[in-house]
mmCIF file of C-alpha atoms and ligand atoms in Angstrom:
data_model
loop_
_atom_site.group_PDB
_atom_site.id
_atom_site.type_symbol
_atom_site.label_atom_id
_atom_site.label_comp_id
_atom_site.label_asym_id
_atom_site.label_seq_id
_atom_site.Cartn_x
_atom_site.Cartn_y
_atom_site.Cartn_z
ATOM 1 C CA UNK M 1 0.000 0.000 0.000
ATOM 2 C CA UNK M 2 2.694 2.542 1.026
ATOM 3 C CA UNK M 3 4.956 1.824 -2.012
ATOM 4 C CA UNK M 4 1.937 2.579 -4.225
ATOM 5 C CA UNK M 5 1.081 5.759 -2.289
ATOM 6 C CA UNK M 6 4.736 6.830 -2.475
ATOM 7 C CA UNK M 7 5.054 6.181 -6.205
ATOM 8 C CA UNK M 8 1.743 7.677 -7.254
ATOM 9 C CA UNK M 9 1.247 10.553 -4.806
ATOM 10 C CA UNK M 10 4.073 11.382 -2.400
ATOM 11 C CA UNK M 11 7.012 11.212 -4.836
ATOM 12 C CA UNK M 12 5.233 13.790 -7.024
ATOM 13 C CA UNK M 13 4.742 16.206 -4.136
ATOM 14 C CA UNK M 14 7.359 18.689 -2.995
ATOM 15 C CA UNK M 15 9.271 16.682 -0.325
ATOM 16 C CA UNK M 16 8.793 19.256 2.423
ATOM 17 C CA UNK M 17 5.064 19.510 1.718
ATOM 18 C CA UNK M 18 4.880 15.694 1.838
ATOM 19 C CA UNK M 19 6.738 15.784 5.170
ATOM 20 C CA UNK M 20 4.226 18.255 6.626
ATOM 21 C CA UNK M 21 1.332 16.089 5.386
ATOM 22 C CA UNK M 22 2.925 13.053 7.046
ATOM 23 C CA UNK M 23 3.478 15.006 10.249
ATOM 24 C CA UNK M 24 -0.185 16.045 10.329
ATOM 25 C CA UNK M 25 -1.164 12.357 10.294
ATOM 26 C CA UNK M 26 1.502 11.491 12.902
ATOM 27 C CA UNK M 27 0.268 14.318 15.172
ATOM 28 C CA UNK M 28 -3.253 12.979 14.886
ATOM 29 C CA UNK M 29 -2.103 9.438 15.740
ATOM 30 C CA UNK M 30 -0.521 10.861 18.886
ATOM 31 C CA UNK M 31 -3.762 12.329 20.255
ATOM 32 C CA UNK M 32 -4.610 10.739 23.620
ATOM 33 C CA UNK M 33 -7.947 9.412 22.355
ATOM 34 C CA UNK M 34 -6.348 7.795 19.307
ATOM 35 C CA UNK M 35 -2.799 6.702 20.078
ATOM 36 C CA UNK M 36 -3.794 3.438 21.770
ATOM 37 C CA UNK M 37 -5.036 2.049 18.426
ATOM 38 C CA UNK M 38 -1.832 2.288 16.341
ATOM 39 C CA UNK M 39 0.160 1.449 19.451
ATOM 40 C CA UNK M 40 -1.746 -1.825 19.823
ATOM 41 C CA UNK M 41 -0.579 -2.705 16.308
ATOM 42 C CA UNK M 42 3.015 -1.574 16.692
ATOM 43 C CA UNK M 43 3.927 -2.151 20.348
ATOM 44 C CA UNK M 44 7.442 -3.652 20.369
ATOM 45 C CA UNK M 45 7.771 -7.139 21.803
ATOM 46 C CA UNK M 46 8.945 -7.038 25.454
ATOM 47 C CA UNK M 47 12.098 -8.938 24.434
ATOM 48 C CA UNK M 48 13.263 -5.796 22.584
ATOM 49 C CA UNK M 49 13.476 -3.748 25.787
ATOM 50 C CA UNK M 50 16.867 -2.104 25.941
ATOM 51 C CA UNK M 51 18.728 -0.264 28.680
ATOM 52 C CA UNK M 52 21.081 2.564 27.775
ATOM 53 C CA UNK M 53 22.024 5.929 29.290
ATOM 54 C CA UNK M 54 20.393 4.748 32.520
ATOM 55 C CA UNK M 55 17.034 4.736 30.697
ATOM 56 C CA UNK M 56 14.596 2.050 29.562
ATOM 57 C CA UNK M 57 13.734 1.862 25.860
ATOM 58 C CA UNK M 58 10.869 -0.264 24.448
ATOM 59 C CA UNK M 59 13.011 -0.895 21.364
ATOM 60 C CA UNK M 60 16.630 -0.113 20.457
ATOM 61 C CA UNK M 61 15.376 1.657 17.322
ATOM 62 C CA UNK M 62 14.405 5.343 17.374
ATOM 63 C CA UNK M 63 13.838 8.409 15.198
ATOM 64 C CA UNK M 64 16.914 10.519 14.441
ATOM 65 C CA UNK M 65 16.939 14.296 14.965
ATOM 66 C CA UNK M 66 15.420 16.551 12.346
ATOM 67 C CA UNK M 67 12.178 14.663 11.818
ATOM 68 C CA UNK M 68 10.348 16.247 14.756
ATOM 69 C CA UNK M 69 12.022 19.625 15.030
ATOM 70 C CA UNK M 70 9.303 21.270 17.137
ATOM 71 C CA UNK M 71 8.218 18.447 19.457
ATOM 72 C CA UNK M 72 4.855 18.075 17.753
ATOM 73 C CA UNK M 73 5.070 14.454 16.597
ATOM 74 C CA UNK M 74 6.792 12.567 19.401
ATOM 75 C CA UNK M 75 3.655 10.913 20.743
ATOM 76 C CA UNK M 76 2.546 9.804 17.270
ATOM 77 C CA UNK M 77 6.026 8.414 16.579
ATOM 78 C CA UNK M 78 5.810 6.443 19.823
ATOM 79 C CA UNK M 79 2.413 5.143 18.644
ATOM 80 C CA UNK M 80 4.153 3.937 15.454
ATOM 81 C CA UNK M 81 6.587 1.811 17.462
ATOM 82 C CA UNK M 82 9.760 3.876 17.801
ATOM 83 C CA UNK M 83 11.609 3.357 21.083
ATOM 84 C CA UNK M 84 12.899 6.899 21.280
ATOM 85 C CA UNK M 85 12.431 10.191 19.514
ATOM 86 C CA UNK M 86 15.249 12.685 19.305
ATOM 87 C CA UNK M 87 13.516 16.040 18.866
ATOM 88 C CA UNK M 88 15.181 19.117 17.356
ATOM 89 C CA UNK M 89 17.602 20.401 16.416
ATOM 90 C CA UNK M 90 16.344 23.153 18.713
ATOM 91 C CA UNK M 91 18.141 26.521 18.839
ATOM 92 C CA UNK M 92 17.976 29.065 21.659
ATOM 93 C CA UNK M 93 16.532 31.658 19.273
ATOM 94 C CA UNK M 94 13.621 30.695 16.955
ATOM 95 C CA UNK M 95 14.609 30.728 13.252
ATOM 96 C CA UNK M 96 13.108 30.061 9.821
ATOM 97 C CA UNK M 97 16.006 28.084 8.360
ATOM 98 C CA UNK M 98 17.080 28.324 4.727
ATOM 99 C CA UNK M 99 14.731 29.339 1.906
ATOM 100 C CA UNK M 100 12.708 26.567 0.242
ATOM 101 C CA UNK M 101 13.224 24.325 -1.635
ATOM 102 C CA UNK M 102 15.671 22.806 0.858
ATOM 103 C CA UNK M 103 14.744 19.119 0.901
ATOM 104 C CA UNK M 104 15.304 16.788 -2.085
ATOM 105 C CA UNK M 105 14.802 13.071 -2.755
ATOM 106 C CA UNK M 106 17.386 11.055 -4.681
ATOM 107 C CA UNK M 107 15.024 8.151 -5.273
ATOM 108 C CA UNK M 108 17.427 5.907 -7.233
ATOM 109 C CA UNK M 109 19.789 6.048 -4.229
ATOM 110 C CA UNK M 110 17.118 5.786 -1.528
ATOM 111 C CA UNK M 111 18.674 9.020 -0.284
ATOM 112 C CA UNK M 112 17.781 12.555 0.735
ATOM 113 C CA UNK M 113 19.626 15.870 0.466
ATOM 114 C CA UNK M 114 18.649 18.599 2.915
ATOM 115 C CA UNK M 115 19.764 22.090 3.759
ATOM 116 C CA UNK M 116 16.953 22.880 6.180
ATOM 117 C CA UNK M 117 19.213 25.043 8.372
ATOM 118 C CA UNK M 118 17.662 24.298 11.784
ATOM 119 C CA UNK M 119 14.198 25.719 11.084
ATOM 120 C CA UNK M 120 12.543 25.581 14.516
ATOM 121 C CA UNK M 121 10.435 27.581 16.952
ATOM 122 C CA UNK M 122 13.199 27.926 19.534
ATOM 123 C CA UNK M 123 14.004 26.556 22.979
ATOM 124 C CA UNK M 124 11.151 28.234 24.875
ATOM 125 C CA UNK M 125 8.500 26.786 22.551
ATOM 126 C CA UNK M 126 10.176 23.358 22.693
ATOM 127 C CA UNK M 127 10.247 23.556 26.502
ATOM 128 C CA UNK M 128 6.490 24.184 26.651
ATOM 129 C CA UNK M 129 5.744 21.191 24.452
ATOM 130 C CA UNK M 130 8.158 18.932 26.324
ATOM 131 C CA UNK M 131 6.549 19.908 29.615
ATOM 132 C CA UNK M 132 3.140 18.734 28.466
ATOM 133 C CA UNK M 133 4.540 15.638 26.739
ATOM 134 C CA UNK M 134 6.292 14.497 29.908
ATOM 135 C CA UNK M 135 2.921 14.351 31.665
ATOM 136 C CA UNK M 136 1.917 11.435 29.423
ATOM 137 C CA UNK M 137 2.422 8.218 31.347
ATOM 138 C CA UNK M 138 3.189 6.246 28.195
ATOM 139 C CA UNK M 139 5.603 7.818 25.748
ATOM 140 C CA UNK M 140 8.872 7.267 23.947
ATOM 141 C CA UNK M 141 12.199 8.181 25.509
ATOM 142 C CA UNK M 142 12.768 11.822 24.554
ATOM 143 C CA UNK M 143 16.182 12.996 23.414
ATOM 144 C CA UNK M 144 16.624 16.716 22.816
ATOM 145 C CA UNK M 145 19.163 17.790 20.193
ATOM 146 C CA UNK M 146 20.468 21.372 20.473
ATOM 147 C CA UNK M 147 22.342 23.498 17.938
ATOM 148 C CA UNK M 148 23.727 26.980 17.472
ATOM 149 C CA UNK M 149 21.333 29.815 16.607
ATOM 150 C CA UNK M 150 22.257 31.189 13.190
ATOM 151 C CA UNK M 151 22.378 34.843 14.317
ATOM 152 C CA UNK M 152 24.957 34.013 17.002
ATOM 153 C CA UNK M 153 28.625 34.178 15.924
ATOM 154 C CA UNK M 154 30.579 30.919 16.072
ATOM 155 C CA UNK M 155 32.890 32.567 18.675
ATOM 156 C CA UNK M 156 29.864 32.986 20.972
ATOM 157 C CA UNK M 157 28.491 29.496 20.372
ATOM 158 C CA UNK M 158 29.163 28.198 23.889
ATOM 159 C CA UNK M 159 26.854 30.705 25.591
ATOM 160 C CA UNK M 160 24.148 29.988 23.015
ATOM 161 C CA UNK M 161 24.348 26.197 23.556
ATOM 162 C CA UNK M 162 24.391 26.726 27.333
ATOM 163 C CA UNK M 163 21.218 28.802 27.059
ATOM 164 C CA UNK M 164 19.409 25.953 25.277
ATOM 165 C CA UNK M 165 20.877 23.325 27.601
ATOM 166 C CA UNK M 166 19.789 25.200 30.721
ATOM 167 C CA UNK M 167 16.233 25.522 29.392
ATOM 168 C CA UNK M 168 15.866 22.029 27.931
ATOM 169 C CA UNK M 169 18.040 19.569 29.893
ATOM 170 C CA UNK M 170 15.571 19.359 32.817
ATOM 171 C CA UNK M 171 12.877 18.310 30.316
ATOM 172 C CA UNK M 172 14.992 15.841 28.302
ATOM 173 C CA UNK M 173 15.715 12.173 28.962
ATOM 174 C CA UNK M 174 19.018 12.815 27.197
ATOM 175 C CA UNK M 175 20.580 15.878 25.591
ATOM 176 C CA UNK M 176 22.658 16.043 22.387
ATOM 177 C CA UNK M 177 25.112 18.725 21.315
ATOM 178 C CA UNK M 178 24.874 18.898 17.531
ATOM 179 C CA UNK M 179 28.115 20.231 16.043
ATOM 180 C CA UNK M 180 27.836 18.250 12.834
ATOM 181 C CA UNK M 181 25.121 19.733 10.627
ATOM 182 C CA UNK M 182 26.537 20.997 7.318
ATOM 183 C CA UNK M 183 23.807 23.635 6.989
ATOM 184 C CA UNK M 184 24.832 26.203 9.603
ATOM 185 C CA UNK M 185 27.949 28.132 8.530
ATOM 186 C CA UNK M 186 30.962 27.338 10.747
ATOM 187 C CA UNK M 187 29.120 24.776 12.880
ATOM 188 C CA UNK M 188 31.196 21.749 11.952
ATOM 189 C CA UNK M 189 34.382 23.652 12.798
ATOM 190 C CA UNK M 190 33.262 23.310 16.429
ATOM 191 C CA UNK M 191 34.252 19.636 16.156
ATOM 192 C CA UNK M 192 37.953 20.617 16.378
ATOM 193 C CA UNK M 193 39.047 19.179 19.721
ATOM 194 C CA UNK M 194 40.451 22.434 21.124
ATOM 195 C CA UNK M 195 37.124 24.206 20.434
ATOM 196 C CA UNK M 196 34.929 21.267 21.342
ATOM 197 C CA UNK M 197 36.381 20.639 24.808
ATOM 198 C CA UNK M 198 35.348 23.975 26.397
ATOM 199 C CA UNK M 199 31.981 23.816 24.628
ATOM 200 C CA UNK M 200 31.208 20.318 25.932
ATOM 201 C CA UNK M 201 32.448 21.143 29.436
ATOM 202 C CA UNK M 202 30.186 24.200 29.627
ATOM 203 C CA UNK M 203 27.124 22.322 28.311
ATOM 204 C CA UNK M 204 27.867 19.401 30.645
ATOM 205 C CA UNK M 205 27.759 21.765 33.622
ATOM 206 C CA UNK M 206 24.433 23.198 32.385
ATOM 207 C CA UNK M 207 22.938 19.755 31.697
ATOM 208 C CA UNK M 208 23.134 18.666 35.341
ATOM 209 C CA UNK M 209 22.064 15.047 35.780
ATOM 210 C CA UNK M 210 20.739 14.681 32.212
ATOM 211 C CA UNK M 211 22.983 12.385 30.121
ATOM 212 C CA UNK M 212 24.855 14.396 27.497
ATOM 213 C CA UNK M 213 25.942 13.138 24.072
ATOM 214 C CA UNK M 214 27.682 14.737 21.102
ATOM 215 C CA UNK M 215 26.648 14.079 17.494
ATOM 216 C CA UNK M 216 29.442 13.884 14.948
ATOM 217 C CA UNK M 217 29.809 14.108 11.161
ATOM 218 C CA UNK M 218 30.776 11.201 8.897
ATOM 219 C CA UNK M 219 33.168 13.503 7.031
ATOM 220 C CA UNK M 220 35.693 13.694 9.865
ATOM 221 C CA UNK M 221 38.807 11.696 9.125
ATOM 222 C CA UNK M 222 39.465 8.618 11.239
ATOM 223 C CA UNK M 223 41.956 10.359 13.551
ATOM 224 C CA UNK M 224 39.490 13.144 14.238
ATOM 225 C CA UNK M 225 36.792 10.597 15.117
ATOM 226 C CA UNK M 226 39.150 8.881 17.558
ATOM 227 C CA UNK M 227 40.205 12.214 19.086
ATOM 228 C CA UNK M 228 36.584 13.274 19.657
ATOM 229 C CA UNK M 229 35.749 9.867 21.138
ATOM 230 C CA UNK M 230 38.651 10.212 23.592
ATOM 231 C CA UNK M 231 37.612 13.763 24.446
ATOM 232 C CA UNK M 232 33.980 12.762 25.030
ATOM 233 C CA UNK M 233 35.045 10.033 27.465
ATOM 234 C CA UNK M 234 37.560 12.287 29.185
ATOM 235 C CA UNK M 235 35.083 15.148 29.565
ATOM 236 C CA UNK M 236 32.511 12.837 31.170
ATOM 237 C CA UNK M 237 29.893 12.663 28.433
ATOM 238 C CA UNK M 238 27.454 9.756 28.401
ATOM 239 C CA UNK M 239 27.735 8.967 24.710
ATOM 240 C CA UNK M 240 28.268 9.775 21.044
ATOM 241 C CA UNK M 241 25.838 9.749 18.115
ATOM 242 C CA UNK M 242 27.471 8.738 14.840
ATOM 243 C CA UNK M 243 26.599 10.079 12.355
ATOM 244 C CA UNK M 244 24.959 13.172 10.918
ATOM 245 C CA UNK M 245 24.547 13.696 7.142
ATOM 246 C CA UNK M 246 27.532 13.846 4.750
ATOM 247 C CA UNK M 247 28.647 16.544 2.332
ATOM 248 C CA UNK M 248 30.083 13.816 0.064
ATOM 249 C CA UNK M 249 28.264 12.932 -3.165
ATOM 250 C CA UNK M 250 30.425 9.918 -4.013
ATOM 251 C CA UNK M 251 29.056 6.665 -5.399
ATOM 252 C CA UNK M 252 25.537 7.897 -6.256
ATOM 253 C CA UNK M 253 23.528 6.338 -9.078
ATOM 254 C CA UNK M 254 21.230 9.359 -9.438
ATOM 255 C CA UNK M 255 22.230 11.289 -12.603
ATOM 256 C CA UNK M 256 24.787 14.047 -11.934
ATOM 257 C CA UNK M 257 22.489 16.804 -13.178
ATOM 258 C CA UNK M 258 19.771 15.780 -10.703
ATOM 259 C CA UNK M 259 22.313 15.706 -7.865
ATOM 260 C CA UNK M 260 23.679 19.092 -8.957
ATOM 261 C CA UNK M 261 20.159 20.551 -9.150
ATOM 262 C CA UNK M 262 19.579 19.641 -5.496
ATOM 263 C CA UNK M 263 22.615 21.757 -4.618
ATOM 264 C CA UNK M 264 24.377 22.075 -1.283
ATOM 265 C CA UNK M 265 23.313 20.232 1.827
ATOM 266 C CA UNK M 266 23.706 17.026 3.803
ATOM 267 C CA UNK M 267 23.196 13.676 2.107
ATOM 268 C CA UNK M 268 21.532 10.891 4.105
ATOM 269 C CA UNK M 269 20.025 7.478 3.497
ATOM 270 C CA UNK M 270 21.465 4.345 1.883
ATOM 271 C CA UNK M 271 24.696 5.931 0.505
ATOM 272 C CA UNK M 272 25.695 6.808 4.076
ATOM 273 C CA UNK M 273 25.471 3.215 5.318
ATOM 274 C CA UNK M 274 29.112 2.211 4.777
ATOM 275 C CA UNK M 275 30.744 5.272 6.365
ATOM 276 C CA UNK M 276 28.278 5.347 9.283
ATOM 277 C CA UNK M 277 29.219 1.752 10.081
ATOM 278 C CA UNK M 278 32.939 2.567 9.840
ATOM 279 C CA UNK M 279 32.599 5.553 12.157
ATOM 280 C CA UNK M 280 30.590 3.451 14.619
ATOM 281 C CA UNK M 281 33.374 0.845 14.700
ATOM 282 C CA UNK M 282 36.010 3.538 15.207
ATOM 283 C CA UNK M 283 34.099 5.157 18.059
ATOM 284 C CA UNK M 284 33.402 1.825 19.741
ATOM 285 C CA UNK M 285 37.102 0.908 19.533
ATOM 286 C CA UNK M 286 37.999 4.049 21.499
ATOM 287 C CA UNK M 287 35.427 4.119 24.296
ATOM 288 C CA UNK M 288 34.676 1.920 27.307
ATOM 289 C CA UNK M 289 31.846 -0.640 27.173
ATOM 290 C CA UNK M 290 29.571 1.420 29.424
ATOM 291 C CA UNK M 291 29.870 4.506 27.175
ATOM 292 C CA UNK M 292 26.734 4.760 24.996
ATOM 293 C CA UNK M 293 27.156 4.742 21.222
ATOM 294 C CA UNK M 294 24.134 5.518 19.051
ATOM 295 C CA UNK M 295 24.430 4.698 15.356
ATOM 296 C CA UNK M 296 22.610 6.630 12.614
ATOM 297 C CA UNK M 297 23.120 6.760 8.860
ATOM 298 C CA UNK M 298 21.644 4.593 6.133
ATOM 299 C CA UNK M 299 19.699 2.227 8.363
ATOM 300 C CA UNK M 300 16.837 0.678 6.380
ATOM 301 C CA UNK M 301 16.141 -2.824 7.698
ATOM 302 C CA UNK M 302 16.257 -4.958 10.821
ATOM 303 C CA UNK M 303 19.416 -6.553 9.387
ATOM 304 C CA UNK M 304 21.015 -3.093 9.332
ATOM 305 C CA UNK M 305 20.043 -2.540 12.966
ATOM 306 C CA UNK M 306 21.490 -5.920 13.910
ATOM 307 C CA UNK M 307 24.705 -5.127 12.050
ATOM 308 C CA UNK M 308 25.032 -1.866 14.017
ATOM 309 C CA UNK M 309 24.382 -3.672 17.280
ATOM 310 C CA UNK M 310 27.017 -6.281 16.391
ATOM 311 C CA UNK M 311 29.441 -3.395 15.721
ATOM 312 C CA UNK M 312 28.808 -2.042 19.209
ATOM 313 C CA UNK M 313 25.816 0.294 18.936
ATOM 314 C CA UNK M 314 23.657 0.483 22.076
ATOM 315 C CA UNK M 315 20.873 2.217 20.169
ATOM 316 C CA UNK M 316 20.161 2.796 16.480
ATOM 317 C CA UNK M 317 18.365 5.667 14.765
ATOM 318 C CA UNK M 318 16.928 6.301 11.330
ATOM 319 C CA UNK M 319 15.302 9.071 9.342
ATOM 320 C CA UNK M 320 15.629 8.933 5.527
ATOM 321 C CA UNK M 321 14.306 5.391 5.035
ATOM 322 C CA UNK M 322 11.103 6.460 6.857
ATOM 323 C CA UNK M 323 10.265 8.505 3.741
ATOM 324 C CA UNK M 324 10.720 5.493 1.481
ATOM 325 C CA UNK M 325 9.287 2.762 3.705
ATOM 326 C CA UNK M 326 6.348 4.539 5.279
ATOM 327 C CA UNK M 327 4.472 4.591 8.568
ATOM 328 C CA UNK M 328 4.949 0.927 9.461
ATOM 329 C CA UNK M 329 8.741 1.136 9.200
ATOM 330 C CA UNK M 330 9.468 0.917 12.936
ATOM 331 C CA UNK M 331 7.062 -1.997 13.264
ATOM 332 C CA UNK M 332 8.807 -3.822 10.405
ATOM 333 C CA UNK M 333 12.178 -3.282 12.047
ATOM 334 C CA UNK M 334 10.982 -4.322 15.486
ATOM 335 C CA UNK M 335 9.423 -7.484 14.057
ATOM 336 C CA UNK M 336 12.555 -8.239 12.047
ATOM 337 C CA UNK M 337 14.675 -7.908 15.178
ATOM 338 C CA UNK M 338 12.681 -10.705 16.778
ATOM 339 C CA UNK M 339 13.923 -13.164 14.189
ATOM 340 C CA UNK M 340 17.329 -13.361 15.833
HETATM 341 C C1 FMN V 401 15.527 16.368 6.338
HETATM 342 C C2 FMN V 401 16.549 16.062 7.402
HETATM 343 C C3 FMN V 401 16.710 16.946 8.449
HETATM 344 C C4 FMN V 401 17.660 16.680 9.437
HETATM 345 N N1 FMN V 401 17.785 17.555 10.487
HETATM 346 C C5 FMN V 401 18.654 17.271 11.468
HETATM 347 C C6 FMN V 401 18.755 18.116 12.599
HETATM 348 O O1 FMN V 401 18.036 19.110 12.725
HETATM 349 N N2 FMN V 401 19.666 17.808 13.550
HETATM 350 C C7 FMN V 401 20.466 16.688 13.473
HETATM 351 O O2 FMN V 401 21.265 16.436 14.380
HETATM 352 N N3 FMN V 401 20.365 15.850 12.419
HETATM 353 C C8 FMN V 401 19.488 16.122 11.429
HETATM 354 N N4 FMN V 401 19.392 15.260 10.372
HETATM 355 C C9 FMN V 401 20.294 14.081 10.295
HETATM 356 C C10 FMN V 401 19.640 12.824 10.841
HETATM 357 O O3 FMN V 401 19.343 12.964 12.205
HETATM 358 C C11 FMN V 401 20.579 11.605 10.666
HETATM 359 O O4 FMN V 401 21.738 11.795 11.445
HETATM 360 C C12 FMN V 401 20.985 11.409 9.212
HETATM 361 O O5 FMN V 401 19.922 11.710 8.335
HETATM 362 C C13 FMN V 401 21.465 9.976 8.947
HETATM 363 O O6 FMN V 401 20.420 9.044 9.148
HETATM 364 P P1 FMN V 401 19.532 8.447 7.915
HETATM 365 O O7 FMN V 401 20.497 8.013 6.859
HETATM 366 O O8 FMN V 401 18.759 7.340 8.541
HETATM 367 O O9 FMN V 401 18.671 9.559 7.445
HETATM 368 C C14 FMN V 401 18.449 15.501 9.363
HETATM 369 C C15 FMN V 401 18.258 14.609 8.311
HETATM 370 C C16 FMN V 401 17.321 14.870 7.336
HETATM 371 C C17 FMN V 401 17.132 13.878 6.215
#
């Protein structure tokens, strides 16, 4: 049913408009009077319960950041079977993001290019929504991913992240410092160890008891990945998320002119699979067993999730394949994981 809907309707719609239409349905599924029905269909088997970051997850598989930027869909995503939802990226100051179009499908590659630019309603609005969401007795684990406000200079990034962390950490099950989006000028430069250390130490102090993770890019070279992993452990972080989208366009089957027409932005989906797995292995080789590693990038099937777990991932996230596989994607993965 979904492949037909995708081919005939969704793939002909502007991708961002299709996303908003999907979110409207997801929001509806999350309404208290309705969410029990999809949840009955998608509830992960108890054997999939996973412990990480001192938290209990119904499934090791969750939604990566960027899907629910404004904390409007988390309850619907839980009703669809995801074990956690990482909301955001949220910035301290509300912002519109880049001009549209800014989201593109590369269908032949089962990939997506985006240059959204952290469009979001800001930390105060996110805090209000998180406050009401946390009152729900049944919900997904809620990660909150924070980024730098575009109007703030890179030199002043620490204070801006601390502002978001102070507001949002008390309402998050875990907090993520995003220094790896390619769509905010200068942001990825914050991954340099000498810049990252003071930033992480300041956010760690603001986060209090909330577990703090850092999300890294797949475009770092191997030594940089190892250096950040060592820094994260040394600074006292709870984990690393690997990876964000890539600026590489290597190995695509989509015609060059279509790729060029999409323009700048982060590439995600199937082409990211290989590097995301490599970065996961590198990170896991450099951190202690109790340090949480979350893998994201090109995950499409339960076999992919299993492969990440075998490579040392405590939790696994996905985004792009949701567009191609549809609303029952988490359920398919959770069921596939049972076949171990
Ligand atoms: C449209 C879109 C928007 C995204 N926005 C964010 C974001 O705001 N913050 C973030 O940390 N990652 C963001 N990401 C990256 C995803 O969280 C994830 O790391 C990446 O897409 C790799 O996973 P995937 O191959 O399963 O999509 C975004 C990805 C997409 C496709």
